[in-house]
C-alpha positions as a Python dict, from the first residue, in 0.01 Angstrom:
ca = {
    (1, 'M'): (0, 0, 0),
    (2, 'I'): (369, 203, 65),
    (3, 'R'): (632, 65, -123),
    (4, 'F'): (981, 137, -24),
    (5, 'P'): (1279, 83, -255),
    (6, 'L'): (1496, -247, -163),
    (7, 'A'): (1784, -60, -68),
    (8, 'A'): (1617, 155, 185),
    (9, 'M'): (1450, -112, 345),
    (10, 'L'): (1791, -275, 343),
    (11, 'L'): (1982, 11, 522),
    (12, 'A'): (1663, 41, 756),
    (13, 'L'): (1722, -294, 860),
    (14, 'A'): (2055, -242, 921),
    (15, 'A'): (2007, 34, 1153),
    (16, 'V'): (1784, -176, 1430),
    (17, 'P'): (2045, -386, 1655),
    (18, 'A'): (2005, -771, 1659),
    (19, 'A'): (1813, -893, 1966),
    (20, 'G'): (2009, -917, 2297),
    (21, 'A'): (2274, -673, 2129),
    (22, 'R'): (2386, -378, 2285),
    (23, 'P'): (2503, -26, 2228),
    (24, 'Q'): (2873, -19, 2230),
    (25, 'M'): (3052, 361, 2208),
    (26, 'G'): (3361, 474, 2181),
    (27, 'G'): (3684, 393, 2032),
    (28, 'D'): (3759, 56, 2209),
    (29, 'A'): (3418, -84, 2175),
    (30, 'A'): (3535, -391, 1984),
    (31, 'A'): (3690, -522, 2281),
    (32, 'C'): (3420, -498, 2510),
    (33, 'E'): (3210, -658, 2221),
    (34, 'A'): (3437, -954, 2167),
    (35, 'H'): (3521, -994, 2533),
    (36, 'E'): (3845, -905, 2469),
    (37, 'G'): (4056, -772, 2807),
    (38, 'P'): (4205, -649, 2951),
    (39, 'A'): (3895, -382, 2887),
    (40, 'I'): (3665, -167, 3137),
    (41, 'E'): (3259, -142, 3006),
    (42, 'V'): (3139, 160, 3178),
    (43, 'H'): (2768, 192, 3209),
    (44, 'V'): (2691, 591, 3259),
    (45, 'T'): (2366, 669, 3431),
    (46, 'G'): (2181, 1041, 3494),
    (47, 'L'): (2297, 1177, 3216),
    (48, 'K'): (2136, 1554, 3247),
    (49, 'D'): (2020, 1543, 2884),
    (50, 'R'): (2165, 1390, 2527),
    (51, 'K'): (2383, 1641, 2401),
    (52, 'G'): (2716, 1644, 2340),
    (53, 'R'): (2992, 1408, 2395),
    (54, 'L'): (3100, 1174, 2619),
    (55, 'K'): (3461, 1098, 2717),
    (56, 'L'): (3644, 821, 2951),
    (57, 'E'): (4001, 881, 3039),
    (58, 'L'): (4251, 585, 3186),
    (59, 'Y'): (4510, 738, 3451),
    (60, 'P'): (4794, 559, 3571),
    (61, 'G'): (4727, 383, 3937),
    (62, 'N'): (4844, 617, 4180),
    (63, 'Q'): (4706, 981, 4339),
    (64, 'Q'): (5020, 1175, 4190),
    (65, 'D'): (4945, 1075, 3810),
    (66, 'F'): (4564, 1119, 3885),
    (67, 'L'): (4407, 1371, 3625),
    (68, 'R'): (4719, 1500, 3562),
    (69, 'D'): (4788, 1661, 3199),
    (70, 'D'): (4838, 1368, 2935),
    (71, 'R'): (5142, 1546, 2767),
    (72, 'D'): (5338, 1518, 3064),
    (73, 'L'): (5223, 1171, 3146),
    (74, 'E'): (5323, 1073, 2793),
    (75, 'K'): (5656, 1283, 2807),
    (76, 'E'): (5720, 1053, 3122),
    (77, 'G'): (5648, 754, 2942),
    (78, 'K'): (5359, 682, 3160),
    (79, 'F'): (5025, 506, 3078),
    (80, 'F'): (4733, 742, 2934),
    (81, 'R'): (4395, 641, 2772),
    (82, 'R'): (4095, 874, 2627),
    (83, 'I'): (3816, 794, 2422),
    (84, 'W'): (3539, 982, 2311),
    (85, 'A'): (3165, 924, 2193),
    (86, 'D'): (2879, 1117, 2099),
    (87, 'T'): (2617, 1135, 2327),
    (88, 'P'): (2331, 862, 2186),
    (89, 'A'): (1964, 992, 2169),
    (90, 'N'): (1825, 779, 2375),
    (91, 'G'): (1877, 407, 2509),
    (92, 'E'): (2145, 297, 2748),
    (93, 'V'): (2505, 436, 2786),
    (94, 'L'): (2810, 223, 2734),
    (95, 'L'): (3136, 317, 2685),
    (96, 'C'): (3421, 103, 2679),
    (97, 'I'): (3805, 146, 2703),
    (98, 'K'): (4079, -39, 2691),
    (99, 'A'): (4409, -88, 2950),
    (100, 'P'): (4729, -182, 2867),
    (101, 'R'): (4726, -475, 3147),
    (102, 'P'): (4569, -616, 3436),
    (103, 'G'): (4595, -388, 3707),
    (104, 'R'): (4468, -112, 3897),
    (105, 'Y'): (4370, 248, 3701),
    (106, 'G'): (4211, 574, 3783),
    (107, 'L'): (3878, 626, 3575),
    (108, 'F'): (3748, 968, 3555),
    (109, 'F'): (3421, 1036, 3292),
    (110, 'T'): (3287, 1343, 3140),
    (111, 'H'): (2987, 1462, 2968),
    (112, 'D'): (3116, 1732, 2778),
    (113, 'R'): (2763, 1883, 2686),
    (114, 'D'): (2885, 2171, 2450),
    (115, 'A'): (3135, 1942, 2297),
    (116, 'K'): (3420, 2202, 2290),
    (117, 'N'): (3660, 1968, 2453),
    (118, 'K'): (3721, 2236, 2763),
    (119, 'F'): (3526, 2111, 3108),
    (120, 'S'): (3290, 2402, 3181),
    (121, 'I'): (3227, 2357, 3574),
    (122, 'W'): (2849, 2556, 3483),
    (123, 'Q'): (2735, 2296, 3249),
    (124, 'D'): (2949, 1958, 3215),
    (125, 'G'): (2929, 1675, 3428),
    (126, 'A'): (3151, 1429, 3571),
    (127, 'G'): (3157, 1115, 3721),
    (128, 'I'): (3407, 838, 3897),
    (129, 'P'): (3345, 457, 3929),
    (130, 'S'): (3291, 457, 4333),
    (131, 'N'): (3003, 698, 4262),
    (132, 'T'): (3101, 919, 4569),
    (133, 'R'): (2969, 1275, 4553),
    (134, 'L'): (3221, 1485, 4360),
    (135, 'G'): (3149, 1834, 4584),
    (136, 'R'): (3363, 2121, 4518),
    (137, 'A'): (3725, 1925, 4525),
    (138, 'K'): (3933, 1761, 4285),
    (139, 'P'): (3829, 1360, 4298),
    (140, 'K'): (4082, 1150, 4504),
    (141, 'Y'): (4224, 877, 4302),
    (142, 'A'): (4091, 610, 4556),
    (143, 'A'): (3730, 703, 4454),
    (144, 'A'): (3811, 681, 4087),
    (145, 'E'): (4026, 338, 4117),
    (146, 'V'): (3892, 70, 3910),
    (147, 'E'): (4062, -295, 3931),
    (148, 'V'): (4097, -457, 3551),
    (149, 'G'): (4139, -831, 3503),
    (150, 'A'): (4241, -1006, 3207),
    (151, 'G'): (3871, -986, 3064),
    (152, 'V'): (3632, -686, 3039),
    (153, 'T'): (3583, -534, 3403),
    (154, 'S'): (3234, -350, 3449),
    (155, 'V'): (3171, -71, 3639),
    (156, 'T'): (2872, 207, 3671),
    (157, 'I'): (2947, 565, 3666),
    (158, 'K'): (2657, 809, 3728),
    (159, 'A'): (2721, 1113, 3584),
    (160, 'Q'): (2753, 1460, 3843),
    (161, 'Y'): (2656, 1799, 3769),
    (162, 'L'): (2715, 2160, 3971),
    (163, 'K'): (2390, 2196, 4209),
    (164, 'S'): (2562, 2493, 4364),
    (165, 'I'): (2864, 2697, 4440),
    (166, 'F'): (2838, 2579, 4767),
    (167, 'S'): (2766, 2208, 4768),
    (168, 'G'): (2928, 2147, 4428),
    (169, 'F'): (2942, 1830, 4218),
    (170, 'G'): (2634, 1570, 4238),
    (171, 'P'): (2382, 1373, 4079),
    (172, 'L'): (2045, 1524, 3965),
}
């Protein structure tokens, strides 16, 4: 018979999620777990692998501000939010990001596979809520737009990676 110290058993039990519990990641996870909106729960599918970190960015609801530098947006007093999460070793991938109020926003996902916080078209992945193929061009705001209500809005984003120089980004 194998004996485990009580502390080790309690630690092992604490690591097992309760039945029906879902993994939530990112700085705003508590908002989605408590169903306190406005927030967006993002189900990420199609990851190439489980390396690096995951990032969600929420932009103002217009084409001019979508994917602009966050420092410029903040200087102009405009809303911007970013959350990071480690890529889970396995299982469902859920991220949560809060919005300042109900409304329309641009949402952009990246899979920073080398965790260097610098996007590499050669290895990193990206995605938007419409799941339209990204191709070779910067995505348009309309494809990244999400309508956020007073509660938690749920979206699914399929990660896309560079397929070739000629065809650009697409799902694996």
